[in-house]
Coordinates of C-alpha atoms in Angstrom, one line a residue:
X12 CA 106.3 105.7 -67.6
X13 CA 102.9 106.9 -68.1
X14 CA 101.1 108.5 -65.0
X15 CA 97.1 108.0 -64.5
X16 CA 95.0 110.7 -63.8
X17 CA 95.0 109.7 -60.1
X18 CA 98.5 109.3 -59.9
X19 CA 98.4 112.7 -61.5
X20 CA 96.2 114.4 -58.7
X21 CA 98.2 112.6 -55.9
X22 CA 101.4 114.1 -57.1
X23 CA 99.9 117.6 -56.9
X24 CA 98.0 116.8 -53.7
X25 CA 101.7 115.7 -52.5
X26 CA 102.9 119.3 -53.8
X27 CA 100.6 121.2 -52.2
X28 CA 101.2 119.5 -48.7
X29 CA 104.9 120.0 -48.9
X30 CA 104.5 123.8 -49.7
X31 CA 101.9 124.5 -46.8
X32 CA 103.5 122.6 -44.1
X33 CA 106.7 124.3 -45.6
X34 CA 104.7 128.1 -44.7
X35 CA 103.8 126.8 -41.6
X36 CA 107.2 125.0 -40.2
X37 CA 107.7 127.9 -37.9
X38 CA 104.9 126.8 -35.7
X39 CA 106.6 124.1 -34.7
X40 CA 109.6 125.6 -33.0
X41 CA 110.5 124.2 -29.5
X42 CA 108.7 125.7 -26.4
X43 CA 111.1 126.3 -23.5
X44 CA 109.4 128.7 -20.9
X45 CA 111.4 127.7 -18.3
X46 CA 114.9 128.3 -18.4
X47 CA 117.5 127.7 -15.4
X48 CA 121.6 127.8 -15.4
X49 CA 123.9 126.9 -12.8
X50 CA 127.4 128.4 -12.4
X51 CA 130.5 128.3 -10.9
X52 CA 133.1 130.5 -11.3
X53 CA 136.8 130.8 -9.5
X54 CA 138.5 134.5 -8.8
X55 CA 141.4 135.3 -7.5
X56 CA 140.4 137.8 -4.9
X57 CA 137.3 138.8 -2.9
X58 CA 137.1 142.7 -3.8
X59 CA 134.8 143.1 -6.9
X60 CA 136.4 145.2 -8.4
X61 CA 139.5 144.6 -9.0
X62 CA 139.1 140.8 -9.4
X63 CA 140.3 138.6 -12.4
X64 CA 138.0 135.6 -12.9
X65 CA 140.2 131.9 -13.3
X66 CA 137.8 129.5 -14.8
X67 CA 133.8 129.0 -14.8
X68 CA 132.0 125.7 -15.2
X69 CA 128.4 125.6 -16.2
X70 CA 126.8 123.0 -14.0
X71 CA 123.0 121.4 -13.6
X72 CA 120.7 122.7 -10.9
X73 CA 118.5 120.7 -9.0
X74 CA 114.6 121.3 -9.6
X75 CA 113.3 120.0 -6.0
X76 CA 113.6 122.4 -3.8
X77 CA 112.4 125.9 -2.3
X78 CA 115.2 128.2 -3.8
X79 CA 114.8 126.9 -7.7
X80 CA 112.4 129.4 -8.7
X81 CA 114.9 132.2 -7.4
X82 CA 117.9 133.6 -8.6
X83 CA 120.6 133.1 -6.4
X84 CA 124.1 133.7 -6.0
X85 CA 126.3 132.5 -3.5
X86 CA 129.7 134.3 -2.9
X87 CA 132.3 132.6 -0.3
X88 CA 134.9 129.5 -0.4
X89 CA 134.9 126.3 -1.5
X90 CA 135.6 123.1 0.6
X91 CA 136.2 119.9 -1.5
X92 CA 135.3 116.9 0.4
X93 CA 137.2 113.6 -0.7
X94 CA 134.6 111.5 1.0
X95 CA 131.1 111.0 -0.3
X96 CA 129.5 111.7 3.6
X97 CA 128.8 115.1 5.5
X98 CA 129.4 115.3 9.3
X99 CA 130.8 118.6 11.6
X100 CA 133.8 117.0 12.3
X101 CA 135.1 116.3 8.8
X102 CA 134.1 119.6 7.7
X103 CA 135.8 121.4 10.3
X104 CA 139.1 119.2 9.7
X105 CA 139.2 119.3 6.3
X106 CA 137.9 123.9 5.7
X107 CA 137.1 125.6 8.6
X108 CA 140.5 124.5 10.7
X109 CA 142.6 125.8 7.7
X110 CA 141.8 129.8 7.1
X111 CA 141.6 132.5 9.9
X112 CA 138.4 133.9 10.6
X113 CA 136.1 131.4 8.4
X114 CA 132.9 132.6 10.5
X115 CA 133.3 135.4 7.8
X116 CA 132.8 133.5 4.9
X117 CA 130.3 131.6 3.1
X118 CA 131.2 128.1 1.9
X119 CA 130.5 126.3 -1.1
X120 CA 130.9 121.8 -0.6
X121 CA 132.1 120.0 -3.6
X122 CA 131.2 116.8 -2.3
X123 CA 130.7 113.1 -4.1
X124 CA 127.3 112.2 -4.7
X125 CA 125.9 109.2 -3.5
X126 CA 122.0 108.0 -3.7
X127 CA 121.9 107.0 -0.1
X128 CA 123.7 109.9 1.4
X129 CA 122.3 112.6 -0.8
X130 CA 119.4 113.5 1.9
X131 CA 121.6 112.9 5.2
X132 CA 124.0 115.6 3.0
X133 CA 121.0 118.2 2.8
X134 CA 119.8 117.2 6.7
X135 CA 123.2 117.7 7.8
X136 CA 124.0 120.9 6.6
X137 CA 120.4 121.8 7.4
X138 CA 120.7 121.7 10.8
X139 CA 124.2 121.4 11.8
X140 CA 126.3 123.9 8.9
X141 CA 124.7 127.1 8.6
X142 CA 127.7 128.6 7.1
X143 CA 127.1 126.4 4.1
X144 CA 125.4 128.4 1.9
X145 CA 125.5 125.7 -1.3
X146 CA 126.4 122.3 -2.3
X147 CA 127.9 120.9 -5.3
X148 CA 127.3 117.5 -6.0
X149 CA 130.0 115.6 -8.3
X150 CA 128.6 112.4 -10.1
X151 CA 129.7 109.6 -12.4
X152 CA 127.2 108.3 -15.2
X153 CA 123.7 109.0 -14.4
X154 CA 122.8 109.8 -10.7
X155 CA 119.4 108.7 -9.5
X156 CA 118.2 111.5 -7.5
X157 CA 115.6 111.1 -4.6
X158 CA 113.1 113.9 -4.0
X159 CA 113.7 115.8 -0.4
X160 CA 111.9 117.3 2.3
X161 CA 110.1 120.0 0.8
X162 CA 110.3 122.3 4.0
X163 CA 114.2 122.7 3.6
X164 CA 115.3 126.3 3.4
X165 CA 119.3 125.3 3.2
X166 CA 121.0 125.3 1.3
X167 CA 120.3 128.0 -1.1
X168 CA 121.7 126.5 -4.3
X169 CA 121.5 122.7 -4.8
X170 CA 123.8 122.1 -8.3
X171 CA 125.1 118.7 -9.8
X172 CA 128.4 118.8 -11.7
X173 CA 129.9 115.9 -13.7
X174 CA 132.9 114.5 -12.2
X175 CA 135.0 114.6 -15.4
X176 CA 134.1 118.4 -15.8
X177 CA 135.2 119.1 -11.8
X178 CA 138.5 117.7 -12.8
X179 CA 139.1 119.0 -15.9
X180 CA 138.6 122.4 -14.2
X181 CA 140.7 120.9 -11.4
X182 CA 138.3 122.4 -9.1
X183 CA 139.6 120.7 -5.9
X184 CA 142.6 123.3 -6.9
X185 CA 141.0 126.0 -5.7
X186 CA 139.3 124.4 -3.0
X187 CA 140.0 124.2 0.6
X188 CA 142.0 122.2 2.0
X189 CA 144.9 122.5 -0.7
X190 CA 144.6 126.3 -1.1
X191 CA 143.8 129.2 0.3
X192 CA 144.0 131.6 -2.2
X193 CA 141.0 131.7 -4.3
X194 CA 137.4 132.4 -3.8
X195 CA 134.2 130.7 -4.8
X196 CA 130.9 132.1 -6.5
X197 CA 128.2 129.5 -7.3
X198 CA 125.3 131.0 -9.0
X199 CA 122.1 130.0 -9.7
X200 CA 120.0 131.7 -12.5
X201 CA 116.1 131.2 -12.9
X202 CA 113.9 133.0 -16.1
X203 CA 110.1 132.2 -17.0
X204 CA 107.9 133.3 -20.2
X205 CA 105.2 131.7 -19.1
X206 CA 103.4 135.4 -19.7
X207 CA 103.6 134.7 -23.4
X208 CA 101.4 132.0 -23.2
X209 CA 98.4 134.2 -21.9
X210 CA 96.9 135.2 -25.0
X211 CA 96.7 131.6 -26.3
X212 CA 94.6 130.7 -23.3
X213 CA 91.3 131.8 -24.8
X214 CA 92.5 129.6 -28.2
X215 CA 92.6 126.6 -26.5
X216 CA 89.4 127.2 -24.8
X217 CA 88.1 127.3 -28.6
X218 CA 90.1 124.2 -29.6
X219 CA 88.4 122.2 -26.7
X220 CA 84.9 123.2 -27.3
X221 CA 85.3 122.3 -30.9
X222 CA 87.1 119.0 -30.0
X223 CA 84.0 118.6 -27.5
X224 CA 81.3 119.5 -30.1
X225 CA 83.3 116.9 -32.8
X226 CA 82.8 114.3 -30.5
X227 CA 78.9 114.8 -29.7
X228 CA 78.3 115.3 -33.1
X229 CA 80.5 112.0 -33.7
X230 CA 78.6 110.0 -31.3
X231 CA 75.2 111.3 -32.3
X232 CA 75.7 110.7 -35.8
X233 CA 77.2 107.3 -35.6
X234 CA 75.4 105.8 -33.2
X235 CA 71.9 107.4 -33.5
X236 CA 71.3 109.6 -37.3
X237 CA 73.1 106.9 -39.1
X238 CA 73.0 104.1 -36.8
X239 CA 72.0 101.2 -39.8
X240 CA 74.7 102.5 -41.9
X241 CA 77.3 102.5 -39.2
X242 CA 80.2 99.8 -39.3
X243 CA 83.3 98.7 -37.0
X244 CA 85.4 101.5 -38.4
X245 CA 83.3 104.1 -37.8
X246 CA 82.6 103.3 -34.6
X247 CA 86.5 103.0 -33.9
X248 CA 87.2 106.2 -34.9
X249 CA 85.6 108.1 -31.8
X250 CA 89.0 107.4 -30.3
X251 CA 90.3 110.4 -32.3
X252 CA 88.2 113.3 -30.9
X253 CA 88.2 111.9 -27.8
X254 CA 91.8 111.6 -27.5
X255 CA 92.5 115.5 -29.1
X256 CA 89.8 116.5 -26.9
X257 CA 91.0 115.2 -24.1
X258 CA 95.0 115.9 -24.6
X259 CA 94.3 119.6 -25.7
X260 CA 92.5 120.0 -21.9
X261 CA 95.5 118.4 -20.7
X262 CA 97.8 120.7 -22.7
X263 CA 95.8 123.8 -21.1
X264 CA 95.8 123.1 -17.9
X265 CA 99.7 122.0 -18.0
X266 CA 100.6 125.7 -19.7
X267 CA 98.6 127.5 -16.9
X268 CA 100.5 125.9 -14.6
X269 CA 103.3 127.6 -15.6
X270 CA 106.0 128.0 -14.3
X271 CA 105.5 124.0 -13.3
X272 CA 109.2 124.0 -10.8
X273 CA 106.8 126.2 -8.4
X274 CA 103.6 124.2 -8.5
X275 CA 103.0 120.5 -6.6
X276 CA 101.4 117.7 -8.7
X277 CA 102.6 118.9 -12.0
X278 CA 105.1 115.7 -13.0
X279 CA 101.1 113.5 -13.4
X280 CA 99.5 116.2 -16.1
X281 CA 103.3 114.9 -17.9
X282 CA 102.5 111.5 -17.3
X283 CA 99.3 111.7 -18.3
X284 CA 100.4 113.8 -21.7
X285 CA 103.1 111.3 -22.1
X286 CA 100.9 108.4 -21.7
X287 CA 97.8 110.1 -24.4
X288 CA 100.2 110.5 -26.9
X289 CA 102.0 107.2 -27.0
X290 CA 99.2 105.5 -27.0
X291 CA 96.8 107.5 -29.8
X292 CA 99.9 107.8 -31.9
X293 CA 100.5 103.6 -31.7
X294 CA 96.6 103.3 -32.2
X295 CA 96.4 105.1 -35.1
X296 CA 99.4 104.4 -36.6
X297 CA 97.7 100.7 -36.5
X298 CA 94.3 101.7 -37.3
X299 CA 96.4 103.8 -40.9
X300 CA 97.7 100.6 -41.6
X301 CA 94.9 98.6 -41.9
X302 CA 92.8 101.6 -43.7
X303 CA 96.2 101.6 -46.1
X304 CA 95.5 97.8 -46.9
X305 CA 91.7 98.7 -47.6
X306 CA 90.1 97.0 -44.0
X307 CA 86.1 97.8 -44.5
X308 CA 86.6 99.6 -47.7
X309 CA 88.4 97.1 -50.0
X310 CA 88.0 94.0 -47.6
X311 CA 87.1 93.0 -44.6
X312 CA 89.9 90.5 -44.0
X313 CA 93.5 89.5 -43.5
X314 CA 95.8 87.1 -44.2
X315 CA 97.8 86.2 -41.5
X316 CA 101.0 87.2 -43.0
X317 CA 99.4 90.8 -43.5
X318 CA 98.4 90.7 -39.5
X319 CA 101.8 89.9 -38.5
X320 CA 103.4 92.6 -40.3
X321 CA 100.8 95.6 -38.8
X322 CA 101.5 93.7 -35.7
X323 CA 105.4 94.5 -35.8
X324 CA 104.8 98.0 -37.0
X325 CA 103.0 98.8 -34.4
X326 CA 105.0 97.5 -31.6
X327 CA 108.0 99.0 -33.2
X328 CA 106.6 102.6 -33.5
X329 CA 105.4 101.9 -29.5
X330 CA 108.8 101.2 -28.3
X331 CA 110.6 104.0 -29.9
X332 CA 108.0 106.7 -29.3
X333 CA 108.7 105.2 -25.7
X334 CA 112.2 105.7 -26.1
X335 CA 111.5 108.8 -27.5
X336 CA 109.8 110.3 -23.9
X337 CA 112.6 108.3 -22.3
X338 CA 115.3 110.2 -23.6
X339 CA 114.0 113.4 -23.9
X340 CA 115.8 114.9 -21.3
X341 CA 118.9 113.6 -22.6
X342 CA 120.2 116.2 -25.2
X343 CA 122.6 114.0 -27.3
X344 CA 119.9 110.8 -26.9
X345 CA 117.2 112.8 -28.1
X346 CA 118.4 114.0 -31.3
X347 CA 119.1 110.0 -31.8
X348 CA 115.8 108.5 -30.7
X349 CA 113.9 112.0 -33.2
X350 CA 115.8 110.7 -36.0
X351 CA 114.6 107.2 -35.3
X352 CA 111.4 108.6 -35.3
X353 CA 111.4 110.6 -38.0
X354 CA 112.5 107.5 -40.0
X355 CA 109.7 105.1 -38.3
X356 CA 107.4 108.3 -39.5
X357 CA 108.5 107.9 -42.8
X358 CA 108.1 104.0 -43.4
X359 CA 104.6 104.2 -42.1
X360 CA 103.8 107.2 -44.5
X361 CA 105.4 105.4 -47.6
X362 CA 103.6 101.8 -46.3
X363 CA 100.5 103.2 -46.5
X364 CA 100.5 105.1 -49.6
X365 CA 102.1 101.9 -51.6
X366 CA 99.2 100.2 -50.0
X367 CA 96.5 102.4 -50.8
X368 CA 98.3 103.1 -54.5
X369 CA 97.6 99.3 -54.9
X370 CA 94.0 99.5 -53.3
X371 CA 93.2 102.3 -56.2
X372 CA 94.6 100.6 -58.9
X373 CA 92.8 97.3 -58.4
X374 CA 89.8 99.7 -58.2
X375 CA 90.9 101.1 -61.1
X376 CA 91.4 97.8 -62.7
X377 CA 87.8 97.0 -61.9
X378 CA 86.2 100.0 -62.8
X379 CA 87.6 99.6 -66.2
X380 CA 86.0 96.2 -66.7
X381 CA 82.4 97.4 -65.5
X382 CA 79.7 98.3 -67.6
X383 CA 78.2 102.2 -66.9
X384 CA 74.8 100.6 -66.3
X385 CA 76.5 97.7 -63.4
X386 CA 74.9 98.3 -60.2
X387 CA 78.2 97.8 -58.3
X388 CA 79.9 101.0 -60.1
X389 CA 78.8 103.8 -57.7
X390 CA 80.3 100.7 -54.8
X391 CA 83.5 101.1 -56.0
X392 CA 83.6 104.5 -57.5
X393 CA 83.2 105.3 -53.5
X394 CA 85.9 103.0 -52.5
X395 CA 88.4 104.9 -55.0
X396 CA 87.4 108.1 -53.6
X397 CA 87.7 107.2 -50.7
X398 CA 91.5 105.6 -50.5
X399 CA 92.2 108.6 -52.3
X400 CA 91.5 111.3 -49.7
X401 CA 93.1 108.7 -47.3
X402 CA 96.5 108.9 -49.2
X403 CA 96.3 112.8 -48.9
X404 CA 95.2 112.5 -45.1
X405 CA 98.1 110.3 -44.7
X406 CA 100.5 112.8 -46.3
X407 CA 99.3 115.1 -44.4
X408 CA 99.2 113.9 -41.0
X409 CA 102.6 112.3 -41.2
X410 CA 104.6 115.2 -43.4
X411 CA 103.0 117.5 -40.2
X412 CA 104.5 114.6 -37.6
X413 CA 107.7 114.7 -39.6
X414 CA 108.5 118.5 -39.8
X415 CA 106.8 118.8 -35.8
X416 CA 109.6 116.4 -34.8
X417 CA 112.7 117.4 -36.6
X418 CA 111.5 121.4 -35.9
X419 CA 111.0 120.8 -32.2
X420 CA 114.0 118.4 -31.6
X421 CA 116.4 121.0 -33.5
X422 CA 115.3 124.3 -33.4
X423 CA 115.3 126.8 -30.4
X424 CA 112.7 128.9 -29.0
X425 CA 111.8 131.9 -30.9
X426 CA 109.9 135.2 -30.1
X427 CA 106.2 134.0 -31.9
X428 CA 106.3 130.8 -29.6
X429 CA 102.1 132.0 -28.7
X430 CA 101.3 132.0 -32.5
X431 CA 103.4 128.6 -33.1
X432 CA 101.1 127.2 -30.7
X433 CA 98.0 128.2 -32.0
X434 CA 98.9 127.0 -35.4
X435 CA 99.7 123.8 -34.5
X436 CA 96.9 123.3 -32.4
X437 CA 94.3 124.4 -35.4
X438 CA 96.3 122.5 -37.8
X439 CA 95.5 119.3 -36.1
X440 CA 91.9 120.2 -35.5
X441 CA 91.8 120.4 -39.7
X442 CA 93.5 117.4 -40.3
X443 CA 91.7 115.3 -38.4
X444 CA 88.5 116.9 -38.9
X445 CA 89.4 116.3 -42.6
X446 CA 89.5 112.2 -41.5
X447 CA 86.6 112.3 -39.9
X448 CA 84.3 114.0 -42.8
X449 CA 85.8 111.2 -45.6
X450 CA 85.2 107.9 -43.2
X451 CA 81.3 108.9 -41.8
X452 CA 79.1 106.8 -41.6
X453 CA 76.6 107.4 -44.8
X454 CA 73.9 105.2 -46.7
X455 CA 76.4 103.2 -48.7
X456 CA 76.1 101.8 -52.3
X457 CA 74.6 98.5 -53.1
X458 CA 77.5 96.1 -52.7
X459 CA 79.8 98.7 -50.8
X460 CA 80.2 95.7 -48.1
X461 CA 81.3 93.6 -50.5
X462 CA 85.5 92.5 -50.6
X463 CA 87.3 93.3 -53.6
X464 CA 89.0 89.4 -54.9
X465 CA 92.7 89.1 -54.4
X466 CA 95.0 86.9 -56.0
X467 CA 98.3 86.4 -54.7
X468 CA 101.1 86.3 -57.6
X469 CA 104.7 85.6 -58.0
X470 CA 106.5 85.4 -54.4
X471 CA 103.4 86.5 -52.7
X472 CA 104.7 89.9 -52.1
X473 CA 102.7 91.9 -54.1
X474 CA 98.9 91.3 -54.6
X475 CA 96.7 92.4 -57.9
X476 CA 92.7 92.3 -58.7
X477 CA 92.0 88.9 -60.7
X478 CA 91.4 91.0 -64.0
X479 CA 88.4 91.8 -66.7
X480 CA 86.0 90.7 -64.0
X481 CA 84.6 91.8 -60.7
X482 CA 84.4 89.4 -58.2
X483 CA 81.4 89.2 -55.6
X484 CA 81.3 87.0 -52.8
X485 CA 79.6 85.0 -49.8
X486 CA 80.3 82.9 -47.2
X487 CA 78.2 79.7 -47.2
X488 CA 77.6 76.6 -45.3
X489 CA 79.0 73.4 -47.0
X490 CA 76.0 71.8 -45.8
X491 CA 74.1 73.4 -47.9
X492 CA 76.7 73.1 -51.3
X493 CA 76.6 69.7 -50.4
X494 CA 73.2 68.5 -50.8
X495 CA 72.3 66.7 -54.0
X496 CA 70.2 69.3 -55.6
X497 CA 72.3 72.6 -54.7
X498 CA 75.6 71.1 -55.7
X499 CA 75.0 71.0 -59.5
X500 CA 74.2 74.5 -60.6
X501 CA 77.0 74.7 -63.2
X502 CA 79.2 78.0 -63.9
X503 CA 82.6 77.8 -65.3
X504 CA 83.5 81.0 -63.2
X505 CA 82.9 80.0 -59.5
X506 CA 85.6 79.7 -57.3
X507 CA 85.3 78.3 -53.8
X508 CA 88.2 78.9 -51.2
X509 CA 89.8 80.6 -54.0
X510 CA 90.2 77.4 -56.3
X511 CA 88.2 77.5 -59.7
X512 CA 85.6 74.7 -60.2
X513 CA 83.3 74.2 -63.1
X514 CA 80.0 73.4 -61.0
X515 CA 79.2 73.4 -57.1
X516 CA 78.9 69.8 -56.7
X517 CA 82.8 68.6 -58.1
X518 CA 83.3 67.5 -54.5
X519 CA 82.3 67.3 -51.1
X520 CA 83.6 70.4 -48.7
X521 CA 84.1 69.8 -45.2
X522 CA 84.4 73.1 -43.7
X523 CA 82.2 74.4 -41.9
X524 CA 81.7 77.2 -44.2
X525 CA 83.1 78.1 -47.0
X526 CA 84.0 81.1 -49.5
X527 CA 82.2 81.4 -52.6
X528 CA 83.2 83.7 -55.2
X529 CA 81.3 84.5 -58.7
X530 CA 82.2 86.9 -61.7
X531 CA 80.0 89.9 -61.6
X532 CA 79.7 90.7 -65.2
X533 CA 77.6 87.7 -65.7
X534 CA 74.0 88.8 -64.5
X535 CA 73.5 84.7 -64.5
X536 CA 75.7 84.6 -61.5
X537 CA 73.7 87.6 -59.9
X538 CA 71.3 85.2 -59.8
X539 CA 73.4 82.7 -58.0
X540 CA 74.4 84.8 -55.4
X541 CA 71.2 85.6 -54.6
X542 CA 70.0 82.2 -54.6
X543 CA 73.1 81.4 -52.1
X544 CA 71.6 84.4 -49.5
X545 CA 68.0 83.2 -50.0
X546 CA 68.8 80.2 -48.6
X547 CA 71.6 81.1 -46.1
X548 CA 69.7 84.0 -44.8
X549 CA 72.6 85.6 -45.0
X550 CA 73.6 89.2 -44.1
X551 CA 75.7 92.3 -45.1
X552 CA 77.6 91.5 -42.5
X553 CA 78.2 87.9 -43.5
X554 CA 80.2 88.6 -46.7
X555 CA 83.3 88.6 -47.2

């Protein structure tokens, strides 16, 4: 199979890429700065030093609450509670009746966990138990947690265990009331590096006034320097700075927050993080797919067929990048949902380079077939270039998404977490910035605003330039086709609605308006279409 000289360059381009987001895959190890472990561990005696340690179970603490951001350990007994409600009497029945001297100790509830008794639990021991130093909460499935008083300084620890983990321990063994000989020590253990994200602070404060200057510069240029040459797409694309702009201010703030278990209002910059990125990611993974099928390079329309596939792409990427947020707490469901993504990354990246393969060979296909002296040559020697730095952005930007997930999702945190940062976050800037400069607004060729003819073949999945010609077209009244002395201007190579007909007037059109279509390598039919806009008064931006 013989490779063009394009295909050529994009398999180099593709090289390149793989190599230098290969160098820079460290940068996109996980960031955990806060870290937080709860314990508890069974001995077989009270003295230190000469105890022998039974079992441990590694629990999950419980973020809401004053002691979280402490490390805390709670020696004593354990009293496991059958019933999934706290009160004096049932504590004092079922523990503090059945050792000698239990004022001495400090005791550790296993208790079951249930939504509407969680808080009356806390209040309870809170004001009634002050010998109950901790609570462990046992829970089937997925507890739904409520958020208490934020003034509540018992108990210290606050821990959540699985009930199949409790009993596979057989916790309640060494627990009050069916033993006495064993002793309790629930630990809680709290570490933050949010120090190592100091030095990055001043980056970011680059990163957003470079974002901030991208988007003046955007707005001035589009909408003011090259305001007569600006079309629908480049007005679109101030989404992009104003998105990274905005997200990497976000991102700041929410790292100098750290640690975020200590600070109030915290959970909305992750909502709002969460919310930025699902949507710009949906956007532009739309806004690629129509670029990838050549929308105001190629053509300026779509077949419905063409919008009801984007449409499903779309929506699919926006329910699993949803999914993806969802479930990112959830260990064993993220991996899942990142593979998911990784492979929704991947369709889109192949879907838009077969698109914009097939853009650059119709181009191709029409470049071939015009003279050097056509006027519409420089037109489309810009639309090649053009789709071809967009299937190297596209590479880019979704080999970097790829490598960002699986990295992030399976990697742990490593010592040059700062520097990971910063590479990512000027890594973007390039990218994008990279997208920007190819799809300015700029004073365009004669007949840039023109659509390149398709003609749908075989089963209608693939599409392919009508060949050795190149096809310019207008959208007319049939009113005016239709009058007596416009309709017989013969040509043998006029189509209208995409059927051939051998002169204007073979038969009376009905619609409204319809599409007429001429072959460009005639300079006779140069004539024609500039006869049909004399008369139309028709604009750039009423082709087709």
């Amino acid at each position: 199979m013989v490779i063009s000289n394009y295909s050529g360059r994009l398999v180099k381009y593709l090289f390149t890429c793989v190599i230098f987001l290969l160098v820079a895959a460290p940068c996109y190890a996980d960031l955990t700065l806060v870290t937080s472990s709860d314990f508890i561990r069974v001995y077989d005696s009270n003295d230190n030093q000469t105890r022998n340690m039974i079992t441990e179970l590694e629990i999950a603490g419980f973020r809401n609450y004053p002691f979280f951001s402490t490390n805390t350990t709670v020696p004593g007994r354990a009293c496991y509670l059958s019933k999934d409600t706290l009160t004096v009497e049932n504590f004092e029945d079922s523990c503090l009746s059945k050792v000698s001297g239990s004022e001495d100790y400090n005791w550790v509830i296993i208790i079951k966990f249930d939504t509407e008794n969680f808080l009356s639990v806390l209040n309870t021991i809170y004001k009634d138990l002050p010998l109950v130093k901790s609570v462990i909460f046992s829970y089937e499935g997925t507890p739904h947690i409520p958020s208490p008083a934020p003034d509540k300084t018992s108990p210290e620890i606050i821990s959540f265990g699985r009930g199949i983990d409790i009993r596979e321990i057989n916790l309640s063994k060494y627990s009050f009331p069916r033993s006495d000989e064993y002793f309790i020590e629930h630990s809680h253990k709290y570490t933050e590096f949010c120090e190592v994200m100091n030095p990055s602070f001043k980056f970011y404060l680059i990163a957003i006034a470079i974002w901030g200057l991208i988007t003046v510069f955007h707005i001035l240029w589009t909408w003011i320097l090259r305001k007569d040459y600006s079309k629908h797409l480049q007005k679109i694309l101030l989404f992009i700075p104003v998105f990274f702009a905005g997200y990497t201010l976000i991102d700041y703030v929410f790292f100098l927050s750290c640690p975020w278990d200590t600070k109030n209002g915290v959970q909305y910059l992750q909502i709002i993080q969460i919310a930025l990125v699902t949507i710009f990611n949906t956007l532009f993974v739309g806004l690629c797919c129509f670029i990838s099928k050549g929308w105001a390079i190629v053509r300026n329309s779509f077949t419905r067929e063409e919008l009801s596939s984007i449409t499903m792409i779309v929506g699919i990427f926006y329910l699993v990048y949803s999914a993806y947020f969802i479930a990112s707490d959830i260990s064993s469901l993220r991996v899942i949902i990142t593979v998911v993504l990784i492979i929704m990354y991947l369709w889109v990246a192949l879907t838009c380079l077969k698109n914009s393969i097939a853009n650059i060979r119709t181009l191709n296909s029409h470049i071939s077939g015009t003279g050097p002296d056509e006027v519409i040559l420089d037109s489309l020697k810009l639309k090649k270039s053009i789709m071809v730095h967009f299937c190297i952005i596209t590479l880019l930007f979704y080999l970097n998404k790829i490598i960002h997930s699986a990295l992030k999702t399976f990697l742990k945190e490593n010592s040059t977490v700062r520097n990971v940062i910063i590479i990512n976050l000027f890594l973007e800037l390039l990218i994008i910035s990279y997208f920007l400069l190819i799809f300015r607004a700029r004073k365009w060729p004669e007949y840039f605003s023109l659509d390149i003819f398709y003609q749908r073949i075989g089963n209608g999945e693939n599409d392919q330039a009508v060949p050795k010609s190149i096809i310019l077209s207008a959208v007319v009244s049939s009113q005016w086709i239709n009058q007596p002395g416009n309709r017989d201007y013969g040509n043998k190579d006029i189509m209208v609605n995409g059927e051939e007909v051998e002169y204007l007037g073979n038969e009376q059109y009905k619609e409204p308006q319809v599409a007429v279509l001429v072959d460009a390598s005639d300079k006779e039919n140069h004539k024609l279409l500039k006869l049909l806009r004399d008369e139309e008064n028709l604009s750039d931006d009423e082709e087709i």
